[in-house]
mmCIF file of C-alpha atoms in Angstrom:
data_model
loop_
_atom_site.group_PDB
_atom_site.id
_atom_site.type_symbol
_atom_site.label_atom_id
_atom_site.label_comp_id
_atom_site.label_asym_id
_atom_site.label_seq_id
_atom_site.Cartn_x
_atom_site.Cartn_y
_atom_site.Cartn_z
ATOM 1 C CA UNK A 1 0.000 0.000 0.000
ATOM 2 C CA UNK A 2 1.228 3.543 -1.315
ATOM 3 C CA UNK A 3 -0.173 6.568 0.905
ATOM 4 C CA UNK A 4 -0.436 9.765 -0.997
ATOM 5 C CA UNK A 5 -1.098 13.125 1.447
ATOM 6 C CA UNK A 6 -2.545 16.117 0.325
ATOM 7 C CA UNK A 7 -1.754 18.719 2.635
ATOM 8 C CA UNK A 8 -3.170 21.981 3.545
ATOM 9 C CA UNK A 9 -0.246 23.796 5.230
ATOM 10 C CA UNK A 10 -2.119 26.624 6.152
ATOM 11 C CA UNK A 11 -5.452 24.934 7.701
ATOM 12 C CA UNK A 12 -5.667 25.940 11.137
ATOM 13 C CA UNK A 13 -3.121 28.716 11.107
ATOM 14 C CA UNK A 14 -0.208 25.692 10.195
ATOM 15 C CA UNK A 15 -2.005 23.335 12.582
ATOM 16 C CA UNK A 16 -2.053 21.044 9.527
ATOM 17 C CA UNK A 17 1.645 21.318 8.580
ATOM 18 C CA UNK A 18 2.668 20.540 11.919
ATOM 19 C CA UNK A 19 0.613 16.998 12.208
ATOM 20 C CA UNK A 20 2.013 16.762 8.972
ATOM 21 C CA UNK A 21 5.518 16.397 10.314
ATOM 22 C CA UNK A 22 4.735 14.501 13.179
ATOM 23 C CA UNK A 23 3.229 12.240 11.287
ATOM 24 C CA UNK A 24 5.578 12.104 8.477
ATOM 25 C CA UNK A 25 8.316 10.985 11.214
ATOM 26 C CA UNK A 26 6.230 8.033 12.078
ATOM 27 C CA UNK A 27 5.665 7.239 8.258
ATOM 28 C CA UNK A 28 9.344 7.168 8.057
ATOM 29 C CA UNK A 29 9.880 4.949 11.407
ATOM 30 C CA UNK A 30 7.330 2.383 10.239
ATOM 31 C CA UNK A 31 8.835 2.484 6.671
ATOM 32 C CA UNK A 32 5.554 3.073 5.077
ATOM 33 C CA UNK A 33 5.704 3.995 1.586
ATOM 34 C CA UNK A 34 3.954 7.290 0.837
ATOM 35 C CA UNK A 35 4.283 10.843 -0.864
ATOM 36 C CA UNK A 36 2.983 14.037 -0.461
ATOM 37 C CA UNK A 37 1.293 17.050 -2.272
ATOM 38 C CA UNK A 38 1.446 20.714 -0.422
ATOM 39 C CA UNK A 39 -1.511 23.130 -1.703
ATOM 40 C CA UNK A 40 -0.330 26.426 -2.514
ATOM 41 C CA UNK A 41 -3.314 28.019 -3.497
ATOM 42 C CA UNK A 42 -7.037 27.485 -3.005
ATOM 43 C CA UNK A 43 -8.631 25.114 -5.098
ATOM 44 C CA UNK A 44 -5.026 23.183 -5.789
ATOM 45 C CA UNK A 45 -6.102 20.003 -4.070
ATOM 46 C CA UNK A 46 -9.217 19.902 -6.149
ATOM 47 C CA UNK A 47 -7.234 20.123 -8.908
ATOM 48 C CA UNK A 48 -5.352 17.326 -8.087
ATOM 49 C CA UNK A 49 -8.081 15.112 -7.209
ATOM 50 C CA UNK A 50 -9.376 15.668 -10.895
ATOM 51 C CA UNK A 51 -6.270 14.534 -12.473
ATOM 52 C CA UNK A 52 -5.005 11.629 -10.838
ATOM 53 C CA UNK A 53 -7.341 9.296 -12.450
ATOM 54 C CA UNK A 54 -4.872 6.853 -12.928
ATOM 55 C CA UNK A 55 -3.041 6.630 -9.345
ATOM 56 C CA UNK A 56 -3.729 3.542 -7.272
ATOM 57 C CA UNK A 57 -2.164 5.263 -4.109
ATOM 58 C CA UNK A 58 -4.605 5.807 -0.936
ATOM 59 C CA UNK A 59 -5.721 9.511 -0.716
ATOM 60 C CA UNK A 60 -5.725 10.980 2.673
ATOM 61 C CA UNK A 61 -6.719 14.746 3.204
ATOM 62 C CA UNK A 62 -5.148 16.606 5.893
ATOM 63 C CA UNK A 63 -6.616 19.727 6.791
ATOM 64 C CA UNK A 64 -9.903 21.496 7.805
ATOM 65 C CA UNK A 65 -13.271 21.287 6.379
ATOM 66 C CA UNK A 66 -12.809 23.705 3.740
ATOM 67 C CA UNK A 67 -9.567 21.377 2.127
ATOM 68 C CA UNK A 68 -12.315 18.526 2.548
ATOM 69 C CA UNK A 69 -14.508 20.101 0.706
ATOM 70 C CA UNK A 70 -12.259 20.540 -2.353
ATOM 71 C CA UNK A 71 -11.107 16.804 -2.174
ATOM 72 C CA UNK A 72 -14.509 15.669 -2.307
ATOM 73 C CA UNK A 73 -15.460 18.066 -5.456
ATOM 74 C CA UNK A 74 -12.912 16.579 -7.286
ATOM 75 C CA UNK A 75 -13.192 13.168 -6.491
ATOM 76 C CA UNK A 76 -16.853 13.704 -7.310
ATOM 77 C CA UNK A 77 -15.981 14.970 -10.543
ATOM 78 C CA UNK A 78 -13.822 11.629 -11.346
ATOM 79 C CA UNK A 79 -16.957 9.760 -10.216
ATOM 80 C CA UNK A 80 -18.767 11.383 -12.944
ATOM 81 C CA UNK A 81 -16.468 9.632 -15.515
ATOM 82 C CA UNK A 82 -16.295 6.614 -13.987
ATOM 83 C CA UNK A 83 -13.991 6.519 -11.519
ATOM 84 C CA UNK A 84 -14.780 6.663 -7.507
ATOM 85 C CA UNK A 85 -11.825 6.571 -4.936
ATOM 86 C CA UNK A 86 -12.437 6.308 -1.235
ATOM 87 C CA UNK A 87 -11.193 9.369 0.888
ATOM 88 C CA UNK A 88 -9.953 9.034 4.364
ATOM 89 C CA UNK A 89 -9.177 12.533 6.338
ATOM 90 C CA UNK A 90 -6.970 13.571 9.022
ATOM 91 C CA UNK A 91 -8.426 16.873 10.629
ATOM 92 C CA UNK A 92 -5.982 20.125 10.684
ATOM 93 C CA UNK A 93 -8.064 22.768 10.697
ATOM 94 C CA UNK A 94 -9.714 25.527 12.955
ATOM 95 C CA UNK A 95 -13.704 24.294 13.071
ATOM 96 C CA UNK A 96 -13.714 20.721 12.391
ATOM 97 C CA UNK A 97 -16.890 20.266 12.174
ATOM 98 C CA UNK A 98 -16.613 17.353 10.121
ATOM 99 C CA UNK A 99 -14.226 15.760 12.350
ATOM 100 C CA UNK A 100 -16.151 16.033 15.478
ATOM 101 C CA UNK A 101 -19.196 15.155 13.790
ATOM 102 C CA UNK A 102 -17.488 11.643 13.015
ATOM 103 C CA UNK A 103 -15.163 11.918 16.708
ATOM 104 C CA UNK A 104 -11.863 11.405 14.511
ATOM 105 C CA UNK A 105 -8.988 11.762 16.677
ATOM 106 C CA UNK A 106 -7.026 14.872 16.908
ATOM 107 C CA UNK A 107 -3.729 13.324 16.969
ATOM 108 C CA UNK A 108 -2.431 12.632 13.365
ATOM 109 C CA UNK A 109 -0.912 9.456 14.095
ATOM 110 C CA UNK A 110 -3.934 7.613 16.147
ATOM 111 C CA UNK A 111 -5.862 8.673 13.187
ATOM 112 C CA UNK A 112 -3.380 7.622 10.648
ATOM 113 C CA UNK A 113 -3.780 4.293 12.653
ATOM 114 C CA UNK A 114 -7.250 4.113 12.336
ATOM 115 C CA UNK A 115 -7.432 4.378 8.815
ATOM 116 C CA UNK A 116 -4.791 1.931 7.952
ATOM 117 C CA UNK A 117 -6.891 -0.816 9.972
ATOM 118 C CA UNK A 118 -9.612 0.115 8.151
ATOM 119 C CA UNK A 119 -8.068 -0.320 4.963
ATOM 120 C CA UNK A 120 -6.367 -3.684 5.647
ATOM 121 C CA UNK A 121 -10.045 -4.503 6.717
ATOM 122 C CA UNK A 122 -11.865 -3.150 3.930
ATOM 123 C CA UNK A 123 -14.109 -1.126 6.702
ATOM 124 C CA UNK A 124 -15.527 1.359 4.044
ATOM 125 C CA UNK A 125 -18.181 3.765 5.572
ATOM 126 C CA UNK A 126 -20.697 5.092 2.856
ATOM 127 C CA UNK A 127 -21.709 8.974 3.761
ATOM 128 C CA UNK A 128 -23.857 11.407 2.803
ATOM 129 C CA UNK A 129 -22.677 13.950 0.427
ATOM 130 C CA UNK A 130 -25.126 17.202 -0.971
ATOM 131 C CA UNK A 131 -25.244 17.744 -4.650
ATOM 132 C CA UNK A 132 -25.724 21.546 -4.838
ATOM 133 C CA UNK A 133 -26.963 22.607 -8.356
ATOM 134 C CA UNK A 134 -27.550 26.700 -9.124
ATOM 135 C CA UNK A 135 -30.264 26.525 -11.686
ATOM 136 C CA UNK A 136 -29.687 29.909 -11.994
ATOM 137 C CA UNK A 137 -26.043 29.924 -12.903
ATOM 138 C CA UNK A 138 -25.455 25.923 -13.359
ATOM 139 C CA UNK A 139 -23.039 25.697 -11.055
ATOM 140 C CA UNK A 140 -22.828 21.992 -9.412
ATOM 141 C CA UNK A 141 -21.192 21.846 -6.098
ATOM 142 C CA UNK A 142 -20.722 19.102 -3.367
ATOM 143 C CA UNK A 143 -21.067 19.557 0.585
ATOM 144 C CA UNK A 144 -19.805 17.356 3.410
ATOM 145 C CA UNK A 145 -21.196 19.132 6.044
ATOM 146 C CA UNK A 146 -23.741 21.651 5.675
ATOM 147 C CA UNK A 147 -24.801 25.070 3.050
ATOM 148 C CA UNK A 148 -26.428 27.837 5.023
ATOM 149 C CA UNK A 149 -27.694 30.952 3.787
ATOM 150 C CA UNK A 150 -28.489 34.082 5.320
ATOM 151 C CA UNK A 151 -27.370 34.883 8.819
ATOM 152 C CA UNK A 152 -25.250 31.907 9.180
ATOM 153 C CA UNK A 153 -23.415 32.502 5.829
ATOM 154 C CA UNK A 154 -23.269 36.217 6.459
ATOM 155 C CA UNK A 155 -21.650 35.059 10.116
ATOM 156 C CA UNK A 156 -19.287 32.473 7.968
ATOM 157 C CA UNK A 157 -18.201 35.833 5.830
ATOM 158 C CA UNK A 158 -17.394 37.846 8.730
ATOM 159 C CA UNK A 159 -15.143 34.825 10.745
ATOM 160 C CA UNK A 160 -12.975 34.432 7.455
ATOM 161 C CA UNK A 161 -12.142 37.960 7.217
ATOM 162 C CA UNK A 162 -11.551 38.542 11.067
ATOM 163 C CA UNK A 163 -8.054 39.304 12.194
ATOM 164 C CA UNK A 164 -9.027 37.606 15.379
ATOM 165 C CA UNK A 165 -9.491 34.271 14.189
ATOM 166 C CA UNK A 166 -6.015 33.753 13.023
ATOM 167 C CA UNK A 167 -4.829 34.868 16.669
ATOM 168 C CA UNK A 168 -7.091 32.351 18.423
ATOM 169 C CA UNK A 169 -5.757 29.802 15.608
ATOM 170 C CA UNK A 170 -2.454 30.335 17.022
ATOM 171 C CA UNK A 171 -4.161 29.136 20.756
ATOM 172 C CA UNK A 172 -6.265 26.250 19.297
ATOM 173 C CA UNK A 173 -9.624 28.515 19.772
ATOM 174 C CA UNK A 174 -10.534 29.396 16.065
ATOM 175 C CA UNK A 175 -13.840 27.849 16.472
ATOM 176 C CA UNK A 176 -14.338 31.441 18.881
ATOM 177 C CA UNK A 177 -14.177 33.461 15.800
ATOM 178 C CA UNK A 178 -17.477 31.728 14.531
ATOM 179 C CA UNK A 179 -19.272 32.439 18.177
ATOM 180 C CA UNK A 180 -17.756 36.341 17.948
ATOM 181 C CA UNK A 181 -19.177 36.779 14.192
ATOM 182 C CA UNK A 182 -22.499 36.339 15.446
ATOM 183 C CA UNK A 183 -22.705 39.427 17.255
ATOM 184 C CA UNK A 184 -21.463 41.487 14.491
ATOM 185 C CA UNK A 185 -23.516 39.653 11.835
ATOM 186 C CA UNK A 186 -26.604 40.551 13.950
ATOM 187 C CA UNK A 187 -26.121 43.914 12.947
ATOM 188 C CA UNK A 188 -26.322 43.186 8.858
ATOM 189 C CA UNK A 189 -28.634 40.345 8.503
ATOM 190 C CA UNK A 190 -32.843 41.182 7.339
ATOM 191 C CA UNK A 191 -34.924 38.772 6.764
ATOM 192 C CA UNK A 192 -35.577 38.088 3.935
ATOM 193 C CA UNK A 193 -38.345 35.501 1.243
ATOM 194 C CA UNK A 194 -38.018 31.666 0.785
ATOM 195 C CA UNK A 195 -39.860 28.889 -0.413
ATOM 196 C CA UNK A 196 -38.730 25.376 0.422
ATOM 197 C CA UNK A 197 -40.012 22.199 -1.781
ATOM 198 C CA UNK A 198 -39.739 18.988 0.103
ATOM 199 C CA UNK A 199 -39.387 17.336 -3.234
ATOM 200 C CA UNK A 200 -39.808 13.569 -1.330
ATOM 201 C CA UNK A 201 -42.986 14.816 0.341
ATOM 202 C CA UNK A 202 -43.972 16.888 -1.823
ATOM 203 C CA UNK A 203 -44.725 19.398 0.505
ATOM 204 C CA UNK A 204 -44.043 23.042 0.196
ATOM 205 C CA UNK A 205 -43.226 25.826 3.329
ATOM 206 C CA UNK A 206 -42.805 29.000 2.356
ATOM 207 C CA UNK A 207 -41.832 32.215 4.576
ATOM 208 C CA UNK A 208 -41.071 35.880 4.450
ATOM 209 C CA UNK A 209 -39.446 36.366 7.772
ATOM 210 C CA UNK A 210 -36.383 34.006 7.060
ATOM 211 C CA UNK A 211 -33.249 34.981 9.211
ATOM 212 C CA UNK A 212 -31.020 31.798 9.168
ATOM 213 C CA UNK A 213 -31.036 28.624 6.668
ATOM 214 C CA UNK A 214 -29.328 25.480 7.339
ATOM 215 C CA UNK A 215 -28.965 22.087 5.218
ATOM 216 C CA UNK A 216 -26.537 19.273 6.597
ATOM 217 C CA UNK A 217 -25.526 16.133 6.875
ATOM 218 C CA UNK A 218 -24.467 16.277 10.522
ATOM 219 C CA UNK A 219 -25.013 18.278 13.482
ATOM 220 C CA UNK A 220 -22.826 20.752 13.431
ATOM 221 C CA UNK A 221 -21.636 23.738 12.152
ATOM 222 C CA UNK A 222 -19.512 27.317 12.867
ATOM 223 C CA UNK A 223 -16.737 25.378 14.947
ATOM 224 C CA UNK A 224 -19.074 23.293 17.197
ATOM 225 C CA UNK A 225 -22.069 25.034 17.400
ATOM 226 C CA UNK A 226 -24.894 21.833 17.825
ATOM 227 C CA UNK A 227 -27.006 23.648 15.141
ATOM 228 C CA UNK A 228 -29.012 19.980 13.912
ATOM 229 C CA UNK A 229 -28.620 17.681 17.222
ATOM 230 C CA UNK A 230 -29.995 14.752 15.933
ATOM 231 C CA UNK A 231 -28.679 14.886 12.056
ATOM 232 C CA UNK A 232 -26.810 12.063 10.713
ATOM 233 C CA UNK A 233 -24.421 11.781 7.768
ATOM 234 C CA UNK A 234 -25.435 7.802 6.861
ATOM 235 C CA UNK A 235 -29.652 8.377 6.670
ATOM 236 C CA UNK A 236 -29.554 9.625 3.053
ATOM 237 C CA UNK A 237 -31.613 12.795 4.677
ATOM 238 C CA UNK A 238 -30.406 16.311 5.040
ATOM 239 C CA UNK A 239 -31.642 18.072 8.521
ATOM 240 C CA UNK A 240 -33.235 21.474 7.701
ATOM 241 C CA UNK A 241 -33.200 24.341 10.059
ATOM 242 C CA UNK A 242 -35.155 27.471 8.728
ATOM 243 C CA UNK A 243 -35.416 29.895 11.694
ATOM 244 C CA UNK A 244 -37.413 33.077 11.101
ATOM 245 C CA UNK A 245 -36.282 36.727 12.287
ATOM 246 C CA UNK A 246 -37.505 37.212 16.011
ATOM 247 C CA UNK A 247 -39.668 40.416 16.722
ATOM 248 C CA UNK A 248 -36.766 41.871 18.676
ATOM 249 C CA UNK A 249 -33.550 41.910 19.888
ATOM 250 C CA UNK A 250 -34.574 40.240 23.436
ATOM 251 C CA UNK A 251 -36.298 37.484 21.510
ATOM 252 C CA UNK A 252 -33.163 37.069 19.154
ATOM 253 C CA UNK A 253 -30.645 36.597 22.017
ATOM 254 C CA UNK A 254 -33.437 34.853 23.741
ATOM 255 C CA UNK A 255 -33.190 32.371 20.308
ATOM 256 C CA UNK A 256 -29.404 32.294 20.224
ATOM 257 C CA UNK A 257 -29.326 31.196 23.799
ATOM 258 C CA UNK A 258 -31.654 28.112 23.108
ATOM 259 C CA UNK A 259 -29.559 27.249 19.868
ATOM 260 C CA UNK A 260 -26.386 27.104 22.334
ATOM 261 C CA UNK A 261 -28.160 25.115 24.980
ATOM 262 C CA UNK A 262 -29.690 22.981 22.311
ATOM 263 C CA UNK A 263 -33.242 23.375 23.077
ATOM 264 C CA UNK A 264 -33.993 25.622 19.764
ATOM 265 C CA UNK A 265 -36.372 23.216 18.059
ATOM 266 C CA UNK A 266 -38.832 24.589 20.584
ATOM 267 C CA UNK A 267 -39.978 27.802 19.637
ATOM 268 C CA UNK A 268 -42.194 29.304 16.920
ATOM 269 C CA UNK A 269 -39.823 30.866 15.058
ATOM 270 C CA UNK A 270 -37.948 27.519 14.356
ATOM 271 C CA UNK A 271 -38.581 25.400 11.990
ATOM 272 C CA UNK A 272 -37.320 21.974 11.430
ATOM 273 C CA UNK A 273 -37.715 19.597 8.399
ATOM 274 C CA UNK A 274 -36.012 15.827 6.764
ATOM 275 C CA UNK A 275 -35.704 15.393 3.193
ATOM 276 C CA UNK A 276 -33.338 13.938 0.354
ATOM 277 C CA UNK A 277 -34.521 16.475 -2.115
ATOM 278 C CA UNK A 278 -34.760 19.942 -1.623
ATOM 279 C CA UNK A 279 -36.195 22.453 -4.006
ATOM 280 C CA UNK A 280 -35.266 26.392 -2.581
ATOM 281 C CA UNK A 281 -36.108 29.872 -3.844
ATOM 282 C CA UNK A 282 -35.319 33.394 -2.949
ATOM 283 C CA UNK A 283 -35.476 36.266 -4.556
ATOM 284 C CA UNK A 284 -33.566 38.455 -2.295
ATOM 285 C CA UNK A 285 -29.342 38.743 -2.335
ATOM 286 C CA UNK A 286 -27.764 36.927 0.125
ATOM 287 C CA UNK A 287 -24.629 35.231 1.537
ATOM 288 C CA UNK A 288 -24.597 31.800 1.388
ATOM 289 C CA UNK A 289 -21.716 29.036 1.998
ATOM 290 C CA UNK A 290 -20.795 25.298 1.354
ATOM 291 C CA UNK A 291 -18.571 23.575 3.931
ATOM 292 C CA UNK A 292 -17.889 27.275 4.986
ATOM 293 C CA UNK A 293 -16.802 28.012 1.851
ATOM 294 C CA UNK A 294 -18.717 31.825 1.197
ATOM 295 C CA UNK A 295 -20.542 32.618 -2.252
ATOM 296 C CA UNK A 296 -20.927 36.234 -2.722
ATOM 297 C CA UNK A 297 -24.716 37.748 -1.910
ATOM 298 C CA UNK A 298 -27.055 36.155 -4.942
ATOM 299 C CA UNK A 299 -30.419 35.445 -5.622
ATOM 300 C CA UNK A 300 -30.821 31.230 -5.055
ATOM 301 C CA UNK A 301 -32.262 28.905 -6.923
ATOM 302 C CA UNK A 302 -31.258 25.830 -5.748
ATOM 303 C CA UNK A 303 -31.855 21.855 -6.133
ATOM 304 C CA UNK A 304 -30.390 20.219 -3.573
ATOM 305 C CA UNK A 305 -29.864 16.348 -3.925
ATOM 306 C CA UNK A 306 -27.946 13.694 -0.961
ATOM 307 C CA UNK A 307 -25.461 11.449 -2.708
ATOM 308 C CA UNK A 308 -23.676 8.766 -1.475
ATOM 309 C CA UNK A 309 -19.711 8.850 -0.970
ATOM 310 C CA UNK A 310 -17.147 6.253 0.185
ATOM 311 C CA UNK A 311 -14.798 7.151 3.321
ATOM 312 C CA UNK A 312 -12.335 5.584 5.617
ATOM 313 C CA UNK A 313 -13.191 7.294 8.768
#
């Protein structure tokens, strides 16, 4: 067995070059055969994933979400021709929501360990992975995690542009940044029109007051924020979240409190749904991410579609 690495030096601030090394030392001890790719520039390990249609070494990822989400694109795009490769990921990055989601280890080499077993046992997982289509623009993306729009993508913006988060990267603490953008997002974010089609049920909900969108295929999102409690990545359903804007501020902080305690399914303003196939409109501009990944303020129409992907985890 050949390893090949795809590392994201900067995930995390350099969290994810420095399990690199450690790792790479242990490589070396056990004399395991391997190489290694360094991204340089975003959307590099994408790139890659697209053209090694031919290489029959194990892929492993290391870095945050956001370098996850770029393997998977491209390894969906082989899949598309054909071919399918199954990913495993070591976590080196500064929300990891993925990672928790899934309780992969934090060390590089007990996680290295794990997946090696699981190779040599054949111990594939299959998980959920969102097809995100633009029928607007036809643009097709894919999602590990979760896609939010509105205040959550708007919050999302404002963490990757802070100054703070790459200090509390330096302390292990980027997942802060998230919890910090909320209170600045508060200040930006209307609500704003959406209509959801359940396309399974076909059922339809439809609201003017929406403040906060989220579709995932796990719990959590913004560095550990519970957002979906009981969503799972191996059901084939995305968890829905569609919380309307509160009447005022009290309420709101009132609402952000219950989302951090995890008692948020609760109130009026929040509304929960399950579905394979989503159908959403909205005519106003807004922020909106993928695996944390921001798209600039758009009008969305959007099919949304859960695949199945193969994973050493």
């Amino acid at each position: 067995m050949v390893y090949r690495f795809f590392v994201n030096p900067t995930a995390g601030n350099g969290i994810a070059e420095k399990k690199w090394r450690n790792l790479q030392i242990y490589l070396d001890e056990q004399v395991i055969a391997y190489s290694v790719f360094f991204s340089k520039t975003s959307g590099a390990i994408e790139e890659q994933m697209g053209q090694l249609n031919q290489d029959q070494s194990q892929f492993v990822i290391i870095g945050g979400d956001g370098t996850l989400h770029e393997a998977i694109n491209g390894l969906m795009k082989n899949r598309a021709q054909g071919i399918q490769r199954t990913l495993a990921y070591i976590s080196a990055g500064s929300g990891n929501d993925f990672a928790r989601s899934h309780h992969l280890a934090g060390d590089p080499i007990t996680a290295f360990k794990r997946i090696h077993q699981q190779i040599n046992n054949q111990d594939v997982t299959l998980l959920d992975v969102g097809e995100y289509i633009n029928e607007s623009t036809g643009t097709v993306r894919y999602f590990v995690n979760n896609i939010g729009i509105g205040i959550d993508a708007t919050t999302v913006a404002f963490a990757n542009q802070s100054k703070i988060k790459r200090w509390l990267n330096k302390y292990h603490l980027g997942g802060l940044s998230y919890f910090l953008a909320i209170f600045q997002s508060l200040t930006k974010q209307d609500a704003f029109d959406v209509v959801f089609t359940l396309k399974d049920q076909q059922k339809n909900f439809h609201t003017e007051k929406a403040f906060l969108i989220t579709v995932s295929n796990q719990p959590y999102f913004g560095g550990g924020i519970k957002i979906l409690p009981d969503a799972s990545s191996v059901d084939g359903l995305f968890d829905i979240i569609l919380v309307d804007r509160p009447k005022n501020l009290g309420r709101l902080i009132w609402l952000i409190g219950a989302l951090l305690r995890g008692n948020h399914y609760q109130y009026s303003e929040v509304h929960h749904f399950k579905s394979s196939q989503i159908g959403l409109q909205s005519e106003n501009d807004e922020y909106s991410h993928l695996d944390g990944e921001v798209v600039p303020a758009r009008k969305n129409s959007l099919r949304l579609t859960s695949k199945k992907y193969p994973f050493y985890i």
